[in-house]
Amino acid sequence: MIELPQGQLYLVRPLSPKGYSELIFKDATARIRRTGQDYQYQLVVQRVYEEGEAELADEEGEDEELNALAAEKDEKTFLLDEALHFRVESREGSQKVLAWKDLSGDVGDVYEFVCDPSIKSAQVEAFERIARQCQYERKYRKPHSTASEADLQQFDFEEQPIPQASPIHSPTLARSIESSDAMFQLKNEAGASAKRDSTHSTASMLSQPEPEPYEKKVNTPPAKQTGPPKAPAQPEPLEIFAMEIGELHFFDFPSGAFVIQDPSVTAQVSDIGNWNYWLHIASKDRQWLGIPVVADINPVFNFEFLSFIFNQFTEDGSAYSWLLRFKDNKTLERFQDGLMRALWEQLNEVKWTKVKEQDRQYVLDAFEDLNMEDAPTEEEEEEPEVEEEPEDDAPQSEHYDSDEEQDDVETEPKDPYTNSALAVGYKHDRSFVVRGPKIGVFKHTPKNHLEFTTNISKVETPKGASFVPKKVMLHNEDRNLILQNDTDPNKLYRMDLEYGKVVDEWNVHDDIPVVTFGPENKFAQMTHEPTFLGISRNALFRVDPRLSGNKLVDSQLKQYVSKNDFSAVSTTEKGYVAVASNKGDIRLFDRLGINAKTVIPALGEPIIGLDVSADGRWVLATCRTYLLLIDALQKSGKNEGKLGFEKPFAADSKPQPRRLALTPEHVAQFHHETGKGVSFTPARFNTTKDGQETSIITATGPYIIDWNLEKVLRGSKAPYIIKRYEDTVRADDFKFGTDQNVIVTLPNWVNMVGKQHLKRPTRESIAGDFQRLSTPRRSSGRVGTRQSGRYKLGKDEVVNSPF
């Protein structure tokens, strides 16, 4: 869109002991470019090679991909958002400096692009004007042509002088508290006396957002509100569960910190009738908020910082994040008891007083921000720097013909269906993607990409009736695919993958419909094991295709009189079985046909997915707004060392739960970007025959999320990395035998992504980096690679299917 062709890029850290100033690029260009998303733009600073330098680099590296990787280090990219506080300053000698905040750095850190003297003032002014227009479009989601000069003035940030990039003497200021992590702030406050002055603490003042540069009001179009919303009318409480005094903080999007709003508020949890409950927060001067107590508030209790963090969703579709800090543990415990009682009763429509004491403690433990027993105690290490391989995520063609030109690539589907299910091979490097009544077959290449191999164009019963598979499972050394037709839940079908057609129709049972099914053991699909497991709403059973007539094995049927509403099943390497329900409880069996050895209490939300580690130590359940990781190993008593699958837990103990949820701040930022709440896909461990599970993969909306199991057990804050796509993720799973590659299925697109492409949740990674589809960039002299921006899909890379 616009370019400043010459300058130097510095990172200035005026408050940091890391060093005052760092020269990033000695010779660089600055430009603004479009992305593949409407109203999203990037500020890009790219290193410029000196004469002959690019050619020398090419001679040193013969591998084209390694050359392209090196080019990635020659560019800094920033999402043009008002949080950057992008500004321009003129200095002595007509020197022009562009500056913007380093949002992933410490307080006060700024990037500075010092323009070369040859750059004319008019060029810099045009660059600044276009930057304001881009920020306006991102904020208001509308063209800048609708903006007045007054509208654009709100993006004129002149709050303080830009620090010199290369001073002779660096200042020796003490480092301030990091506002980028509110927990640092709270930790310092928590150590202070409970008797606080009415004035704000130093930490709170440091986290206050910087003052707005313009006092006067301007007529601006309505935008997404970033400050606290107005509180609604409060319902009349029938019974008060908890009422405590605390300190109220609000998550400020521009600064990325929790900002104190009121040093003394009253937080009340009450029953308002008909299994509805209310959280009301107010001070003597203001009604702050009132929200229903439901699962979507995403409650997190942190006793180390004496805090309760939660989300608020308003009627206009906005999301916010709040933090309450209490004076001591006892106050927080009383408030937690009241809120969890309300949440439990709302989800289960059962009175909390009827729940057993040990089950109550299990529920409370799950919502605490605590460490697991036996978790590694070493200090958390920084993520190692991993050189990124270029991601092969080009749009895939919807058609192919012998005369197709290289640039003749269509990316819109030509059928009414979308991708809906994924099955990843264990025995052979293949993945299978369901798209309506068709199945796409993809090969895993040695370089960890997906290569389309064939399309099974008709999924139909042996009698010729076409159907759309609801669920698929690989079977018999990945030679067969077991399919279920949603319109006939009493039957299952076997597809022979060598022929690409359904060859068998199995009637499981006339009176027992199949809700879902799973392998006989964790790695059964790699063997010739003919049987597998199935569940109905109130039964667990084995299916044996070798039987004549109905395929359900009567001797291995466990049927319950009451309707348990089973929803998911999973197995260990030894064949132990875990069954979950829509009520939220989980049953652990060592074999079929008998009562469960252990019943894990429900937290309230339905369980939509279930996985178990190969050794049976960890049970992973997926609910809509959180995951639940349960340690099934018994730590004490007569059954110490045994799993809950093998022996029941003692009456006074239960497995230790760990609730895995996005932090409320990230939930609010996800919602701010997409307009959608959290809705996880079934989470899975990485699967390998030779080692322990190390990662968990799931998705919500357009984000895939990879949880580091070691960090989860250690109790790290936000122990996950993310990647945003341009469309909703329909299915995802690890490639067999590794946690470094994930197969991702979007409605009209399938790809294998390396873990190095997932990033820590920041404003930029949450907003998404769609530069792959944006204006092509130069590749530092390297022409014709995927990274150069001038690369076109060849015939050998065009997928012959709308997958």
Short mmCIF file of N, CA, C and O in Angstrom, two decimals, residues 452-519:
data_model
loop_
_atom_site.label_atom_id
_atom_site.label_comp_id
_atom_site.label_asym_id
_atom_site.label_seq_id
_atom_site.Cartn_x
_atom_site.Cartn_y
_atom_site.Cartn_z
N PHE A 452 -2.93 -35.37 -1.66
CA PHE A 452 -4.18 -36.03 -2.05
C PHE A 452 -3.87 -37.23 -2.95
O PHE A 452 -3.10 -37.13 -3.89
N THR A 453 -4.49 -38.39 -2.62
CA THR A 453 -4.24 -39.59 -3.43
C THR A 453 -5.47 -40.05 -4.19
O THR A 453 -5.39 -40.44 -5.35
N THR A 454 -6.63 -40.04 -3.55
CA THR A 454 -7.83 -40.48 -4.26
C THR A 454 -9.08 -39.97 -3.55
O THR A 454 -9.02 -39.51 -2.41
N ASN A 455 -10.19 -40.10 -4.24
CA ASN A 455 -11.46 -39.68 -3.70
C ASN A 455 -12.46 -40.83 -3.83
O ASN A 455 -12.73 -41.30 -4.93
N ILE A 456 -12.96 -41.32 -2.69
CA ILE A 456 -14.02 -42.34 -2.71
C ILE A 456 -15.32 -41.56 -2.91
O ILE A 456 -15.86 -40.96 -1.99
N SER A 457 -15.81 -41.57 -4.14
CA SER A 457 -16.84 -40.62 -4.54
C SER A 457 -18.25 -41.01 -4.12
O SER A 457 -19.14 -40.18 -4.11
N LYS A 458 -18.46 -42.30 -3.78
CA LYS A 458 -19.81 -42.72 -3.39
C LYS A 458 -19.75 -43.59 -2.15
O LYS A 458 -19.20 -44.68 -2.17
N VAL A 459 -20.32 -43.08 -1.06
CA VAL A 459 -20.50 -43.91 0.14
C VAL A 459 -21.95 -44.35 0.13
O VAL A 459 -22.87 -43.54 0.26
N GLU A 460 -22.16 -45.66 -0.05
CA GLU A 460 -23.53 -46.18 -0.11
C GLU A 460 -23.58 -47.56 0.50
O GLU A 460 -22.57 -48.28 0.59
N THR A 461 -24.75 -47.95 0.94
CA THR A 461 -24.95 -49.26 1.54
C THR A 461 -24.78 -50.34 0.46
O THR A 461 -24.79 -50.03 -0.73
N PRO A 462 -24.64 -51.61 0.87
CA PRO A 462 -24.55 -52.69 -0.14
C PRO A 462 -25.76 -52.73 -1.06
O PRO A 462 -25.67 -53.24 -2.19
N LYS A 463 -26.89 -52.17 -0.62
CA LYS A 463 -28.08 -52.14 -1.45
C LYS A 463 -28.14 -50.90 -2.36
O LYS A 463 -29.11 -50.69 -3.08
N GLY A 464 -27.10 -50.04 -2.28
CA GLY A 464 -27.01 -48.90 -3.19
C GLY A 464 -27.60 -47.62 -2.68
O GLY A 464 -27.71 -46.65 -3.43
N ALA A 465 -27.95 -47.55 -1.39
CA ALA A 465 -28.50 -46.32 -0.82
C ALA A 465 -27.37 -45.41 -0.34
O ALA A 465 -26.59 -45.80 0.54
N SER A 466 -27.27 -44.21 -0.90
CA SER A 466 -26.21 -43.27 -0.52
C SER A 466 -26.48 -42.71 0.88
O SER A 466 -27.63 -42.49 1.28
N PHE A 467 -25.41 -42.47 1.64
CA PHE A 467 -25.57 -41.84 2.96
C PHE A 467 -24.31 -41.05 3.32
O PHE A 467 -23.23 -41.25 2.76
N VAL A 468 -24.49 -40.14 4.27
CA VAL A 468 -23.39 -39.32 4.79
C VAL A 468 -22.94 -39.92 6.12
O VAL A 468 -23.72 -39.95 7.07
N PRO A 469 -21.70 -40.41 6.22
CA PRO A 469 -21.25 -41.03 7.48
C PRO A 469 -21.25 -40.03 8.63
O PRO A 469 -20.75 -38.91 8.50
N LYS A 470 -21.82 -40.44 9.76
CA LYS A 470 -21.82 -39.62 10.96
C LYS A 470 -20.49 -39.76 11.70
O LYS A 470 -19.93 -38.79 12.21
N LYS A 471 -20.00 -41.00 11.78
CA LYS A 471 -18.74 -41.29 12.46
C LYS A 471 -17.99 -42.34 11.66
O LYS A 471 -18.60 -43.21 11.04
N VAL A 472 -16.65 -42.25 11.68
CA VAL A 472 -15.82 -43.23 10.98
C VAL A 472 -14.71 -43.69 11.92
O VAL A 472 -14.26 -42.92 12.77
N MET A 473 -14.27 -44.93 11.76
CA MET A 473 -13.17 -45.47 12.57
C MET A 473 -12.36 -46.46 11.72
O MET A 473 -12.93 -47.37 11.11
N LEU A 474 -11.05 -46.27 11.69
CA LEU A 474 -10.19 -47.21 10.98
C LEU A 474 -10.09 -48.52 11.76
O LEU A 474 -10.11 -48.53 12.99
N HIS A 475 -9.94 -49.64 11.03
CA HIS A 475 -10.06 -50.97 11.63
C HIS A 475 -9.22 -51.96 10.82
O HIS A 475 -8.95 -51.72 9.63
N ASN A 476 -8.80 -53.03 11.47
CA ASN A 476 -8.13 -54.14 10.78
C ASN A 476 -6.91 -53.66 9.98
O ASN A 476 -6.86 -53.75 8.76
N GLU A 477 -5.90 -53.18 10.73
CA GLU A 477 -4.66 -52.69 10.13
C GLU A 477 -4.89 -51.57 9.12
O GLU A 477 -4.21 -51.46 8.09
N ASP A 478 -5.86 -50.73 9.41
CA ASP A 478 -6.21 -49.59 8.55
C ASP A 478 -6.69 -50.02 7.16
O ASP A 478 -6.70 -49.21 6.22
N ARG A 479 -7.13 -51.26 7.04
CA ARG A 479 -7.64 -51.72 5.75
C ARG A 479 -9.14 -51.47 5.60
O ARG A 479 -9.66 -51.44 4.49
N ASN A 480 -9.82 -51.33 6.74
CA ASN A 480 -11.26 -51.13 6.73
C ASN A 480 -11.62 -49.82 7.42
O ASN A 480 -10.88 -49.31 8.27
N LEU A 481 -12.76 -49.30 7.05
CA LEU A 481 -13.30 -48.12 7.70
C LEU A 481 -14.71 -48.47 8.18
O LEU A 481 -15.56 -48.87 7.37
N ILE A 482 -14.93 -48.39 9.50
CA ILE A 482 -16.26 -48.64 10.06
C ILE A 482 -17.05 -47.34 10.01
O ILE A 482 -16.59 -46.30 10.46
N LEU A 483 -18.26 -47.40 9.44
CA LEU A 483 -19.07 -46.20 9.22
C LEU A 483 -20.41 -46.32 9.92
O LEU A 483 -20.95 -47.42 10.09
N GLN A 484 -20.95 -45.18 10.30
CA GLN A 484 -22.29 -45.15 10.89
C GLN A 484 -23.16 -44.17 10.12
O GLN A 484 -22.74 -43.06 9.80
N ASN A 485 -24.37 -44.62 9.81
CA ASN A 485 -25.36 -43.78 9.14
C ASN A 485 -26.28 -43.20 10.20
O ASN A 485 -26.94 -43.94 10.95
N ASP A 486 -26.34 -41.89 10.28
CA ASP A 486 -27.09 -41.23 11.35
C ASP A 486 -28.58 -41.58 11.31
O ASP A 486 -29.25 -41.55 12.33
N THR A 487 -29.08 -41.90 10.14
CA THR A 487 -30.52 -42.18 10.02
C THR A 487 -30.88 -43.61 10.41
O THR A 487 -32.06 -43.95 10.49
N ASP A 488 -29.87 -44.46 10.64
CA ASP A 488 -30.13 -45.86 11.02
C ASP A 488 -29.13 -46.27 12.08
O ASP A 488 -28.14 -46.98 11.82
N PRO A 489 -29.32 -45.81 13.35
CA PRO A 489 -28.31 -46.01 14.40
C PRO A 489 -28.14 -47.46 14.86
O PRO A 489 -27.20 -47.75 15.62
N ASN A 490 -29.00 -48.38 14.46
CA ASN A 490 -28.86 -49.78 14.87
C ASN A 490 -27.90 -50.55 13.96
O ASN A 490 -27.59 -51.71 14.23
N LYS A 491 -27.44 -49.93 12.90
CA LYS A 491 -26.57 -50.61 11.93
C LYS A 491 -25.22 -49.90 11.83
O LYS A 491 -25.11 -48.69 12.05
N LEU A 492 -24.19 -50.70 11.49
CA LEU A 492 -22.88 -50.17 11.14
C LEU A 492 -22.45 -50.79 9.82
O LEU A 492 -22.97 -51.85 9.43
N TYR A 493 -21.50 -50.15 9.14
CA TYR A 493 -21.08 -50.60 7.82
C TYR A 493 -19.56 -50.73 7.78
O TYR A 493 -18.83 -49.95 8.40
N ARG A 494 -19.09 -51.69 7.01
CA ARG A 494 -17.65 -51.87 6.81
C ARG A 494 -17.28 -51.52 5.37
O ARG A 494 -17.81 -52.12 4.43
N MET A 495 -16.38 -50.57 5.23
CA MET A 495 -15.86 -50.21 3.91
C MET A 495 -14.50 -50.86 3.73
O MET A 495 -13.61 -50.73 4.58
N ASP A 496 -14.29 -51.55 2.64
CA ASP A 496 -12.99 -52.11 2.27
C ASP A 496 -12.23 -51.01 1.53
O ASP A 496 -12.60 -50.61 0.42
N LEU A 497 -11.15 -50.51 2.14
CA LEU A 497 -10.45 -49.36 1.58
C LEU A 497 -9.64 -49.72 0.33
O LEU A 497 -9.27 -48.83 -0.45
N GLU A 498 -9.36 -51.02 0.14
CA GLU A 498 -8.66 -51.41 -1.09
C GLU A 498 -9.58 -51.24 -2.30
O GLU A 498 -9.12 -50.90 -3.40
N TYR A 499 -10.88 -51.49 -2.10
CA TYR A 499 -11.84 -51.36 -3.19
C TYR A 499 -12.58 -50.03 -3.15
O TYR A 499 -13.20 -49.63 -4.14
N GLY A 500 -12.56 -49.36 -2.00
CA GLY A 500 -13.24 -48.08 -1.88
C GLY A 500 -14.75 -48.19 -1.89
O GLY A 500 -15.44 -47.31 -2.40
N LYS A 501 -15.29 -49.27 -1.31
CA LYS A 501 -16.74 -49.43 -1.28
C LYS A 501 -17.17 -50.17 -0.01
O LYS A 501 -16.40 -50.90 0.60
N VAL A 502 -18.42 -49.94 0.39
CA VAL A 502 -18.98 -50.64 1.55
C VAL A 502 -19.30 -52.07 1.15
O VAL A 502 -20.02 -52.31 0.16
N VAL A 503 -18.77 -53.04 1.91
CA VAL A 503 -18.95 -54.45 1.56
C VAL A 503 -19.81 -55.20 2.57
O VAL A 503 -20.31 -56.30 2.28
N ASP A 504 -19.98 -54.64 3.78
CA ASP A 504 -20.78 -55.34 4.80
C ASP A 504 -21.71 -54.37 5.50
O ASP A 504 -21.35 -53.21 5.76
N GLU A 505 -22.91 -54.87 5.81
CA GLU A 505 -23.86 -54.14 6.64
C GLU A 505 -24.13 -54.98 7.87
O GLU A 505 -24.54 -56.13 7.76
N TRP A 506 -23.85 -54.42 9.07
CA TRP A 506 -24.00 -55.17 10.31
C TRP A 506 -25.17 -54.63 11.13
O TRP A 506 -25.23 -53.43 11.42
N ASN A 507 -26.08 -55.49 11.50
CA ASN A 507 -27.15 -55.12 12.42
C ASN A 507 -26.64 -55.38 13.83
O ASN A 507 -26.42 -56.53 14.22
N VAL A 508 -26.41 -54.34 14.59
CA VAL A 508 -25.82 -54.51 15.93
C VAL A 508 -26.84 -55.12 16.88
O VAL A 508 -26.58 -56.14 17.53
N HIS A 509 -28.01 -54.53 16.99
CA HIS A 509 -29.07 -55.06 17.86
C HIS A 509 -30.37 -54.36 17.47
O HIS A 509 -30.37 -53.17 17.18
N ASP A 510 -31.47 -55.11 17.51
CA ASP A 510 -32.75 -54.54 17.10
C ASP A 510 -33.24 -53.45 18.04
O ASP A 510 -33.93 -52.51 17.62
N ASP A 511 -32.89 -53.58 19.35
CA ASP A 511 -33.45 -52.67 20.35
C ASP A 511 -32.41 -51.76 20.99
O ASP A 511 -32.74 -50.97 21.88
N ILE A 512 -31.16 -51.88 20.59
CA ILE A 512 -30.09 -51.07 21.20
C ILE A 512 -29.40 -50.25 20.11
O ILE A 512 -28.56 -50.77 19.36
N PRO A 513 -29.75 -48.97 19.98
CA PRO A 513 -29.09 -48.13 18.98
C PRO A 513 -27.67 -47.76 19.42
O PRO A 513 -27.40 -47.61 20.61
N VAL A 514 -26.79 -47.61 18.47
CA VAL A 514 -25.40 -47.27 18.76
C VAL A 514 -25.25 -45.74 18.79
O VAL A 514 -25.55 -45.06 17.80
N VAL A 515 -24.81 -45.23 19.94
CA VAL A 515 -24.53 -43.79 20.05
C VAL A 515 -23.17 -43.49 19.43
O VAL A 515 -23.02 -42.57 18.64
N THR A 516 -22.17 -44.28 19.79
CA THR A 516 -20.84 -44.17 19.20
C THR A 516 -20.10 -45.48 19.45
O THR A 516 -20.59 -46.37 20.16
N PHE A 517 -18.89 -45.60 18.88
CA PHE A 517 -18.13 -46.83 19.00
C PHE A 517 -16.64 -46.49 19.01
O PHE A 517 -16.22 -45.37 18.68
N GLY A 518 -15.83 -47.47 19.46
CA GLY A 518 -14.39 -47.25 19.58
C GLY A 518 -13.64 -48.56 19.50
O GLY A 518 -14.23 -49.65 19.54
N PRO A 519 -12.29 -48.50 19.42
CA PRO A 519 -11.49 -49.72 19.28
C PRO A 519 -11.48 -50.56 20.54
O PRO A 519 -11.71 -50.05 21.65
#
